Amino acid sequence: MRAWESLGGLLAARRKGVYRVHRVLGIVLALWLALLAGTGALLMFRAELDWLTTPALRVSPAAAGERDFRPARVLRGVTAYAPEATVLRVDRPETVRSASLVRVSEGAYTTELFVHPRTGAVLGGRSLDGETHSVADTLRQFHVRLLLGAWGRPLVGVLGVLWLVALVTGWWVHGRRRPTRRTRSLRARLHGGLAYTTLPFAILMGLSGAYLGLETVPYLLERVQRAHATSTNAAVPSQTPAVAQAGPPDPHTTALPEAPTVPEERHDRSHGELVRARLSELTDLDAHVRRVSPEAGVTTLFPPLEAGQTWLVALSRTSPLLPPGSVELELGASHSPRLYPPDTLGHVTGALEALHVGSFAAHAGPFAWVLRALWALLGLTPAVVALAGLYGTYRRLHVRAAKRHPLPLSPLPLRDPT
């Protein structure tokens, strides 16, 4: 009997300690989780939000039987609008009523142009040099990086890990006991019942958010090491003594440099001229893509930056979870396109990203909007659970403070010094 009592006391003490951990995590993470969940739900409709807040993005939909995206016309219009700019990428419109987004750089400035996807007319643009450049991008930067730059993303990953700990401790405290309805308030039912029913979704969001946030840590550390090595090498002067050139080199003892070879294609032409000269290679773009991936479509086009480079094309996902990768189009006389599928880590990252951002809903056909709305509503449940738990903690602490015995109002009698 005493053994059972000691075991019960040990479990009660452990449960009390787990509850304290859960309460502290709830107080620390409640507001952050509410903000991240709210911005994540809005980002399910990022393209529509950008379309509503940016009038220059709005175009009329394509007519029946008309192609909705003509990349050759888009590139021709961009190179005519900004002949000296370098075209970095061309994005396919995300909706049937949106313009194509074309990213160009001119000197030290980067701009995103809004181009009509069928005529190539430039409708407007915005600068990409700042931290944020639109309402939708501000929401994304807050959700992904908390507006803290590159190191904000690992911080979001740490919040995802703490969220997982809060979910596990909450299940240990609340999920293992079944109090009656009369002993539970509406707030407690909302906090416990909603958290219990949406626990698989919350674990999925916390796990994927933690992975997508912390996967950038090795790259950031490598960048810090590279910057430190560069600054160290610049601070240490070179120890190699300078050798004075006494006269012209002797051809019998010194090897003369080889004469530069003149390539067949001109390298002094501007990037706009280079792109316009190779637009004919995009004539059978869709046919080449179908050869390597019949179910995929073009989402992003990367023009060649130098002579001799090929066109790079990013493809749409052929399945709800696994992306096909990118295809390199070598559209010369004797070249054929090649497909570069992602590795195992790329598949894992693509699957977690598709589940986290809800991009798999695009494969639902006419039910895509319904699935996106459902995913957005589920994304709001962590905010409701966190705020309900925070309010419950406040009420509990307030009731405990009210039950404490007040201090005596009459002072103690003074001792007679005589």
Tab-separated table of C-alpha atoms in Angstrom:
chain	number	residue	atom	x	y	z
A	1	MET	CA	0.000	0.000	0.000
A	2	ARG	CA	2.801	2.382	0.863
A	3	ALA	CA	4.501	1.584	-2.448
A	4	TRP	CA	1.380	2.594	-4.362
A	5	GLU	CA	1.104	5.788	-2.317
A	6	SER	CA	4.742	6.696	-2.976
A	7	LEU	CA	4.286	5.985	-6.684
A	8	GLY	CA	1.179	8.173	-6.781
A	9	GLY	CA	3.046	10.958	-5.000
A	10	LEU	CA	5.921	10.686	-7.476
A	11	LEU	CA	3.552	10.904	-10.460
A	12	ALA	CA	1.737	13.848	-8.897
A	13	ALA	CA	5.023	15.697	-8.305
A	14	ARG	CA	6.158	14.953	-11.865
A	15	ARG	CA	2.839	16.128	-13.247
A	16	LYS	CA	3.116	19.337	-11.242
A	17	GLY	CA	6.586	19.983	-12.626
A	18	VAL	CA	5.432	19.315	-16.210
A	19	TYR	CA	2.513	21.667	-15.655
A	20	ARG	CA	4.883	24.421	-14.545
A	21	VAL	CA	6.972	23.945	-17.691
A	22	HIS	CA	3.799	24.073	-19.810
A	23	ARG	CA	2.582	27.204	-18.047
A	24	VAL	CA	5.891	29.043	-18.476
A	25	LEU	CA	6.073	28.116	-22.154
A	26	GLY	CA	2.461	29.214	-22.618
A	27	ILE	CA	3.144	32.615	-21.068
A	28	VAL	CA	6.298	33.128	-23.161
A	29	LEU	CA	4.958	31.822	-26.484
A	30	ALA	CA	1.270	32.779	-26.438
A	31	LEU	CA	1.490	36.144	-28.176
A	32	TRP	CA	4.207	35.021	-30.577
A	33	LEU	CA	2.208	31.942	-31.585
A	34	ALA	CA	-0.903	34.058	-32.072
A	35	LEU	CA	0.954	36.447	-34.397
A	36	LEU	CA	2.689	33.663	-36.332
A	37	ALA	CA	-0.542	31.703	-36.717
A	38	GLY	CA	-2.449	34.782	-37.876
A	39	THR	CA	0.144	35.785	-40.458
A	40	GLY	CA	0.460	32.177	-41.633
A	41	ALA	CA	-3.294	31.954	-42.212
A	42	LEU	CA	-3.226	35.177	-44.245
A	43	LEU	CA	-0.279	33.943	-46.300
A	44	MET	CA	-2.438	31.114	-47.605
A	45	PHE	CA	-3.873	33.816	-49.863
A	46	ARG	CA	-0.645	35.719	-50.462
A	47	ALA	CA	-1.104	36.047	-54.234
A	48	GLU	CA	-4.667	37.320	-53.848
A	49	LEU	CA	-3.598	39.751	-51.115
A	50	ASP	CA	-0.813	41.122	-53.305
A	51	TRP	CA	-3.270	41.435	-56.196
A	52	LEU	CA	-5.737	43.405	-54.030
A	53	THR	CA	-3.140	45.793	-52.608
A	54	THR	CA	-1.219	46.398	-55.891
A	55	PRO	CA	-3.410	47.800	-58.698
A	56	ALA	CA	-0.615	47.519	-61.283
A	57	LEU	CA	-0.739	43.730	-60.983
A	58	ARG	CA	-4.303	43.468	-62.286
A	59	VAL	CA	-4.869	42.295	-65.862
A	60	SER	CA	-7.837	40.835	-67.686
A	61	PRO	CA	-7.965	37.033	-67.964
A	62	ALA	CA	-7.063	35.309	-71.213
A	63	ALA	CA	-9.794	34.586	-73.732
A	64	ALA	CA	-10.908	31.083	-74.531
A	65	GLY	CA	-8.215	29.224	-76.475
A	66	GLU	CA	-5.573	31.925	-75.832
A	67	ARG	CA	-2.302	31.128	-74.097
A	68	ASP	CA	-2.173	32.749	-70.667
A	69	PHE	CA	1.632	33.136	-70.569
A	70	ARG	CA	4.035	33.999	-73.388
A	71	PRO	CA	7.569	34.258	-71.936
A	72	ALA	CA	9.146	35.379	-75.243
A	73	ARG	CA	6.853	38.412	-75.438
A	74	VAL	CA	7.439	39.192	-71.773
A	75	LEU	CA	11.215	39.152	-72.225
A	76	ARG	CA	10.999	41.209	-75.412
A	77	GLY	CA	8.931	43.847	-73.618
A	78	VAL	CA	11.291	43.968	-70.626
A	79	THR	CA	14.444	44.305	-72.729
A	80	ALA	CA	12.800	47.086	-74.747
A	81	TYR	CA	11.702	48.868	-71.539
A	82	ALA	CA	15.091	48.559	-69.770
A	83	PRO	CA	17.788	47.803	-72.398
A	84	GLU	CA	20.704	48.103	-69.953
A	85	ALA	CA	19.151	46.008	-67.169
A	86	THR	CA	19.986	42.366	-66.485
A	87	VAL	CA	16.950	40.081	-66.398
A	88	LEU	CA	17.323	37.695	-63.461
A	89	ARG	CA	14.063	35.737	-63.495
A	90	VAL	CA	10.595	35.676	-65.014
A	91	ASP	CA	7.734	34.289	-62.908
A	92	ARG	CA	4.553	32.874	-64.327
A	93	PRO	CA	1.430	34.719	-63.072
A	94	GLU	CA	0.070	33.087	-59.925
A	95	THR	CA	-3.544	33.827	-60.867
A	96	VAL	CA	-5.342	34.243	-64.195
A	97	ARG	CA	-5.847	37.953	-63.453
A	98	SER	CA	-2.279	38.763	-62.356
A	99	ALA	CA	0.661	40.172	-64.262
A	100	SER	CA	3.950	38.359	-64.639
A	101	LEU	CA	6.663	39.334	-62.149
A	102	VAL	CA	10.078	39.962	-63.744
A	103	ARG	CA	13.101	40.635	-61.558
A	104	VAL	CA	15.825	42.812	-63.101
A	105	SER	CA	18.996	44.416	-61.796
A	106	GLU	CA	20.644	47.583	-62.998
A	107	GLY	CA	23.858	48.427	-61.233
A	108	ALA	CA	23.358	48.032	-57.490
A	109	TYR	CA	19.552	48.257	-57.669
A	110	THR	CA	17.084	45.404	-58.058
A	111	THR	CA	13.561	46.001	-59.327
A	112	GLU	CA	10.507	43.812	-59.814
A	113	LEU	CA	8.523	44.742	-62.928
A	114	PHE	CA	4.847	43.961	-63.545
A	115	VAL	CA	4.559	42.779	-67.150
A	116	HIS	CA	1.447	41.757	-69.046
A	117	PRO	CA	1.793	37.980	-69.506
A	118	ARG	CA	0.486	37.970	-73.108
A	119	THR	CA	1.464	41.323	-74.642
A	120	GLY	CA	4.724	42.068	-72.813
A	121	ALA	CA	3.685	45.602	-71.830
A	122	VAL	CA	5.324	46.847	-68.613
A	123	LEU	CA	2.536	47.916	-66.247
A	124	GLY	CA	4.582	49.079	-63.263
A	125	GLY	CA	7.228	47.978	-60.798
A	126	ARG	CA	8.609	48.185	-57.274
A	127	SER	CA	12.041	48.263	-55.705
A	128	LEU	CA	13.409	45.167	-53.976
A	129	ASP	CA	16.305	46.881	-52.208
A	130	GLY	CA	14.483	47.319	-48.887
A	131	GLU	CA	13.547	44.660	-46.342
A	132	THR	CA	9.917	44.599	-47.467
A	133	HIS	CA	8.267	45.879	-50.621
A	134	SER	CA	4.560	44.983	-50.331
A	135	VAL	CA	1.900	44.127	-47.778
A	136	ALA	CA	2.079	40.435	-48.610
A	137	ASP	CA	5.875	40.440	-48.382
A	138	THR	CA	5.727	42.227	-45.012
A	139	LEU	CA	3.471	39.476	-43.678
A	140	ARG	CA	5.805	36.833	-45.070
A	141	GLN	CA	8.926	38.457	-43.629
A	142	PHE	CA	7.258	38.625	-40.222
A	143	HIS	CA	6.063	35.026	-40.373
A	144	VAL	CA	9.388	33.650	-41.613
A	145	ARG	CA	11.934	35.981	-39.972
A	146	LEU	CA	10.040	38.183	-37.480
A	147	LEU	CA	11.385	41.168	-39.490
A	148	LEU	CA	14.862	40.445	-38.053
A	149	GLY	CA	16.707	39.610	-41.258
A	150	ALA	CA	18.497	36.346	-42.014
A	151	TRP	CA	18.998	35.341	-38.365
A	152	GLY	CA	15.303	35.760	-37.649
A	153	ARG	CA	14.544	32.512	-39.462
A	154	PRO	CA	16.489	30.299	-37.006
A	155	LEU	CA	14.746	32.167	-34.187
A	156	VAL	CA	11.396	31.138	-35.669
A	157	GLY	CA	12.737	27.587	-35.808
A	158	VAL	CA	13.572	27.751	-32.093
A	159	LEU	CA	10.031	28.964	-31.413
A	160	GLY	CA	8.792	25.924	-33.348
A	161	VAL	CA	10.828	23.611	-31.107
A	162	LEU	CA	9.471	25.287	-27.977
A	163	TRP	CA	5.981	24.954	-29.421
A	164	LEU	CA	6.489	21.203	-29.768
A	165	VAL	CA	7.607	21.039	-26.125
A	166	ALA	CA	4.506	22.999	-25.099
A	167	LEU	CA	2.305	20.575	-27.067
A	168	VAL	CA	3.876	17.515	-25.423
A	169	THR	CA	3.670	18.961	-21.909
A	170	GLY	CA	0.097	20.124	-22.517
A	171	TRP	CA	-0.910	16.637	-23.616
A	172	TRP	CA	0.772	15.178	-20.512
A	173	VAL	CA	-1.073	17.555	-18.215
A	174	HIS	CA	-4.519	17.908	-19.829
A	175	GLY	CA	-4.861	15.018	-22.234
A	176	ARG	CA	-4.444	12.281	-19.618
A	177	ARG	CA	-7.299	13.397	-17.379
A	178	ARG	CA	-10.979	13.651	-18.183
A	179	PRO	CA	-12.749	16.120	-15.881
A	180	THR	CA	-16.511	16.410	-16.050
A	181	ARG	CA	-18.148	19.182	-17.996
A	182	ARG	CA	-19.479	20.824	-14.859
A	183	THR	CA	-15.970	21.382	-13.535
A	184	ARG	CA	-14.742	23.012	-16.724
A	185	SER	CA	-15.445	26.513	-17.933
A	186	LEU	CA	-16.014	27.483	-21.545
A	187	ARG	CA	-12.474	28.832	-21.714
A	188	ALA	CA	-11.047	25.558	-20.401
A	189	ARG	CA	-13.092	23.536	-22.886
A	190	LEU	CA	-11.916	25.763	-25.722
A	191	HIS	CA	-8.286	25.495	-24.658
A	192	GLY	CA	-8.211	21.782	-23.905
A	193	GLY	CA	-10.765	20.470	-26.390
A	194	LEU	CA	-9.502	22.449	-29.387
A	195	ALA	CA	-5.889	21.627	-28.582
A	196	TYR	CA	-6.716	17.927	-28.233
A	197	THR	CA	-8.663	17.683	-31.504
A	198	THR	CA	-6.114	19.659	-33.566
A	199	LEU	CA	-3.032	18.113	-31.949
A	200	PRO	CA	-1.830	16.277	-35.121
A	201	PHE	CA	-2.080	19.475	-37.171
A	202	ALA	CA	-0.284	21.489	-34.481
A	203	ILE	CA	2.532	18.935	-34.295
A	204	LEU	CA	2.858	19.008	-38.094
A	205	MET	CA	3.050	22.816	-38.145
A	206	GLY	CA	5.528	22.926	-35.264
A	207	LEU	CA	7.757	20.210	-36.726
A	208	SER	CA	7.786	21.648	-40.244
A	209	GLY	CA	8.259	25.214	-38.980
A	210	ALA	CA	11.165	24.168	-36.776
A	211	TYR	CA	12.829	22.274	-39.637
A	212	LEU	CA	12.372	25.040	-42.217
A	213	GLY	CA	13.690	27.610	-39.747
A	214	LEU	CA	16.723	25.700	-38.465
A	215	GLU	CA	17.838	24.300	-41.834
A	216	THR	CA	19.424	27.655	-42.658
A	217	VAL	CA	21.776	27.600	-39.649
A	218	PRO	CA	24.661	25.806	-41.467
A	219	TYR	CA	24.499	28.278	-44.351
A	220	LEU	CA	24.465	31.260	-41.996
A	221	LEU	CA	27.417	29.908	-40.011
A	222	GLU	CA	29.312	29.266	-43.233
A	223	ARG	CA	28.646	32.839	-44.327
A	224	VAL	CA	29.913	34.163	-40.986
A	225	GLN	CA	33.094	32.082	-41.263
A	226	ARG	CA	33.655	33.248	-44.828
A	227	ALA	CA	33.178	36.886	-43.830
A	228	HIS	CA	35.551	36.430	-40.877
A	229	ALA	CA	38.186	34.821	-43.096
A	230	THR	CA	37.864	37.628	-45.628
A	231	SER	CA	38.274	40.310	-42.966
A	232	THR	CA	41.249	38.472	-41.465
A	233	ASN	CA	43.016	38.168	-44.805
A	234	ALA	CA	42.400	41.828	-45.515
A	235	ALA	CA	43.836	42.863	-42.132
A	236	VAL	CA	47.078	40.860	-42.541
A	237	PRO	CA	49.422	42.493	-45.110
A	238	SER	CA	50.981	40.361	-47.772
A	239	GLN	CA	54.481	39.092	-46.928
A	240	THR	CA	55.486	38.518	-50.544
A	241	PRO	CA	58.109	41.078	-51.578
A	242	ALA	CA	57.482	43.033	-54.735
A	243	VAL	CA	59.804	42.194	-57.631
A	244	ALA	CA	60.815	45.155	-59.765
A	245	GLN	CA	60.621	44.699	-63.506
A	246	ALA	CA	64.019	45.630	-64.908
A	247	GLY	CA	63.011	45.616	-68.538
A	248	PRO	CA	61.020	43.818	-71.207
A	249	PRO	CA	60.843	40.028	-70.744
A	250	ASP	CA	63.371	37.908	-72.591
A	251	PRO	CA	61.517	35.621	-75.033
A	252	HIS	CA	64.221	32.941	-74.613
A	253	THR	CA	63.791	32.653	-70.830
A	254	THR	CA	60.264	33.944	-70.114
A	255	ALA	CA	57.058	32.360	-71.426
A	256	LEU	CA	54.941	34.937	-73.184
A	257	PRO	CA	51.194	34.950	-72.453
A	258	GLU	CA	48.999	33.253	-74.995
A	259	ALA	CA	46.973	35.391	-77.328
A	260	PRO	CA	43.325	35.606	-76.201
A	261	THR	CA	40.925	33.531	-78.225
A	262	VAL	CA	38.005	35.321	-79.805
A	263	PRO	CA	34.772	33.422	-79.158
A	264	GLU	CA	32.243	32.936	-81.863
A	265	GLU	CA	29.566	34.880	-79.922
A	266	ARG	CA	30.128	38.493	-78.977
A	267	HIS	CA	30.719	39.126	-75.268
A	268	ASP	CA	30.567	42.905	-75.495
A	269	ARG	CA	26.872	42.970	-76.263
A	270	SER	CA	24.439	44.031	-73.570
A	271	HIS	CA	22.349	41.529	-71.697
A	272	GLY	CA	19.202	42.762	-73.437
A	273	GLU	CA	20.744	42.100	-76.844
A	274	LEU	CA	21.859	38.655	-75.712
A	275	VAL	CA	18.365	37.752	-74.532
A	276	ARG	CA	16.674	39.105	-77.655
A	277	ALA	CA	19.089	37.175	-79.868
A	278	ARG	CA	18.119	33.905	-78.165
A	279	LEU	CA	14.371	34.358	-77.847
A	280	SER	CA	13.829	31.991	-80.762
A	281	GLU	CA	15.002	29.153	-78.501
A	282	LEU	CA	11.809	29.568	-76.437
A	283	THR	CA	9.517	28.743	-79.337
A	284	ASP	CA	9.054	25.115	-78.267
A	285	LEU	CA	9.497	25.724	-74.536
A	286	ASP	CA	6.346	23.880	-73.456
A	287	ALA	CA	7.143	20.977	-75.778
A	288	HIS	CA	10.647	20.617	-74.310
A	289	VAL	CA	9.249	20.672	-70.770
A	290	ARG	CA	6.700	17.995	-71.606
A	291	ARG	CA	9.505	15.793	-72.939
A	292	VAL	CA	11.234	15.647	-69.562
A	293	SER	CA	8.149	15.910	-67.322
A	294	PRO	CA	4.781	15.490	-69.040
A	295	GLU	CA	2.703	16.581	-66.027
A	296	ALA	CA	4.782	19.637	-65.062
A	297	GLY	CA	4.463	23.228	-66.188
A	298	VAL	CA	6.743	26.261	-66.317
A	299	THR	CA	6.677	28.416	-63.181
A	300	THR	CA	9.932	30.424	-63.394
A	301	LEU	CA	12.308	31.137	-66.270
A	302	PHE	CA	15.951	32.113	-65.680
A	303	PRO	CA	17.532	33.712	-68.775
A	304	PRO	CA	21.222	33.131	-69.589
A	305	LEU	CA	23.408	35.789	-67.992
A	306	GLU	CA	26.413	35.231	-70.245
A	307	ALA	CA	27.116	33.886	-73.707
A	308	GLY	CA	27.322	30.113	-73.672
A	309	GLN	CA	24.895	29.630	-70.785
A	310	THR	CA	21.570	27.864	-71.182
A	311	TRP	CA	18.020	28.676	-70.152
A	312	LEU	CA	16.998	27.386	-66.714
A	313	VAL	CA	13.360	26.590	-66.001
A	314	ALA	CA	11.738	25.818	-62.647
A	315	LEU	CA	8.807	23.439	-62.930
A	316	SER	CA	5.562	23.177	-61.034
A	317	ARG	CA	4.963	20.286	-58.678
A	318	THR	CA	3.773	17.107	-60.360
A	319	SER	CA	2.485	15.733	-57.044
A	320	PRO	CA	1.030	17.417	-53.948
A	321	LEU	CA	4.165	16.816	-51.853
A	322	LEU	CA	7.214	16.050	-54.008
A	323	PRO	CA	8.563	18.740	-56.386
A	324	PRO	CA	10.174	17.559	-59.667
A	325	GLY	CA	13.083	20.005	-59.460
A	326	SER	CA	14.318	22.103	-62.353
A	327	VAL	CA	15.179	21.410	-65.967
A	328	GLU	CA	18.123	22.830	-67.887
A	329	LEU	CA	17.156	23.639	-71.447
A	330	GLU	CA	20.013	23.347	-73.916
A	331	LEU	CA	18.128	24.386	-77.008
A	332	GLY	CA	20.951	24.289	-79.543
A	333	ALA	CA	21.014	22.305	-82.730
A	334	SER	CA	22.093	19.025	-81.141
A	335	HIS	CA	21.101	19.470	-77.472
A	336	SER	CA	18.131	18.171	-75.555
A	337	PRO	CA	16.701	19.332	-72.224
A	338	ARG	CA	17.913	17.637	-69.060
A	339	LEU	CA	16.025	17.179	-65.798
A	340	TYR	CA	17.735	17.637	-62.453
A	341	PRO	CA	15.531	16.055	-59.774
A	342	PRO	CA	16.121	16.950	-56.113
A	343	ASP	CA	17.938	14.607	-53.758
A	344	THR	CA	16.413	12.919	-50.699
A	345	LEU	CA	16.902	15.994	-48.524
A	346	GLY	CA	15.247	18.107	-51.205
A	347	HIS	CA	12.256	15.781	-51.232
A	348	VAL	CA	11.933	15.977	-47.438
A	349	THR	CA	12.209	19.760	-47.492
A	350	GLY	CA	9.728	20.019	-50.359
A	351	ALA	CA	7.194	17.782	-48.614
A	352	LEU	CA	7.412	19.675	-45.314
A	353	GLU	CA	7.183	23.021	-47.107
A	354	ALA	CA	4.158	21.876	-49.120
A	355	LEU	CA	2.386	20.798	-45.939
A	356	HIS	CA	3.404	23.906	-43.995
A	357	VAL	CA	2.360	26.507	-46.574
A	358	GLY	CA	-0.539	24.498	-47.983
A	359	SER	CA	0.718	24.534	-51.577
A	360	PHE	CA	-0.541	20.970	-52.037
A	361	ALA	CA	-4.048	22.449	-52.304
A	362	ALA	CA	-3.282	23.509	-55.886
A	363	HIS	CA	-3.729	19.865	-56.930
A	364	ALA	CA	-7.280	19.730	-55.588
A	365	GLY	CA	-8.754	21.135	-58.810
A	366	PRO	CA	-12.090	22.914	-58.214
A	367	PHE	CA	-11.769	22.258	-54.468
A	368	ALA	CA	-8.469	24.164	-54.168
A	369	TRP	CA	-10.104	27.226	-52.615
A	370	VAL	CA	-12.031	25.084	-50.127
A	371	LEU	CA	-8.898	23.228	-49.081
A	372	ARG	CA	-6.925	26.463	-48.738
A	373	ALA	CA	-9.660	28.020	-46.595
A	374	LEU	CA	-9.758	24.896	-44.406
A	375	TRP	CA	-5.965	24.963	-44.011
A	376	ALA	CA	-6.123	28.657	-43.084
A	377	LEU	CA	-8.816	27.986	-40.444
A	378	LEU	CA	-6.757	25.166	-38.998
A	379	GLY	CA	-3.780	27.525	-38.965
A	380	LEU	CA	-5.726	29.889	-36.710
A	381	THR	CA	-6.442	27.236	-34.064
A	382	PRO	CA	-2.992	27.540	-32.365
A	383	ALA	CA	-3.680	31.247	-31.845
A	384	VAL	CA	-7.041	30.504	-30.193
A	385	VAL	CA	-5.527	27.780	-27.998
A	386	ALA	CA	-2.580	29.961	-26.964
A	387	LEU	CA	-4.688	33.016	-26.108
A	388	ALA	CA	-7.256	30.909	-24.219
A	389	GLY	CA	-4.474	29.315	-22.195
A	390	LEU	CA	-2.881	32.694	-21.478
A	391	TYR	CA	-6.199	34.077	-20.275
A	392	GLY	CA	-6.740	30.997	-18.092
A	393	THR	CA	-3.314	31.447	-16.503
A	394	TYR	CA	-4.081	35.089	-15.802
A	395	ARG	CA	-7.417	34.202	-14.194
A	396	ARG	CA	-5.833	31.493	-12.064
A	397	LEU	CA	-3.116	33.804	-10.785
A	398	HIS	CA	-5.693	36.523	-10.143
A	399	VAL	CA	-7.894	34.168	-8.064
A	400	ARG	CA	-4.921	32.965	-6.046
A	401	ALA	CA	-3.897	36.532	-5.312
A	402	ALA	CA	-7.452	37.330	-4.133
A	403	LYS	CA	-7.488	34.345	-1.746
A	404	ARG	CA	-4.364	35.415	0.111
A	405	HIS	CA	-4.855	36.733	3.629
A	406	PRO	CA	-4.527	40.516	3.762
A	407	LEU	CA	-1.839	42.087	5.896
A	408	PRO	CA	-2.916	43.386	9.341
A	409	LEU	CA	-3.911	47.045	9.259
A	410	SER	CA	-3.112	47.830	12.945
A	411	PRO	CA	0.576	48.128	13.757
A	412	LEU	CA	2.153	46.117	16.529
A	413	PRO	CA	2.458	47.899	19.922
A	414	LEU	CA	5.769	49.578	20.604
A	415	ARG	CA	7.902	48.358	23.481
A	416	ASP	CA	8.339	50.723	26.435
A	417	PRO	CA	11.980	51.819	26.418
A	418	THR	CA	11.823	52.285	30.234
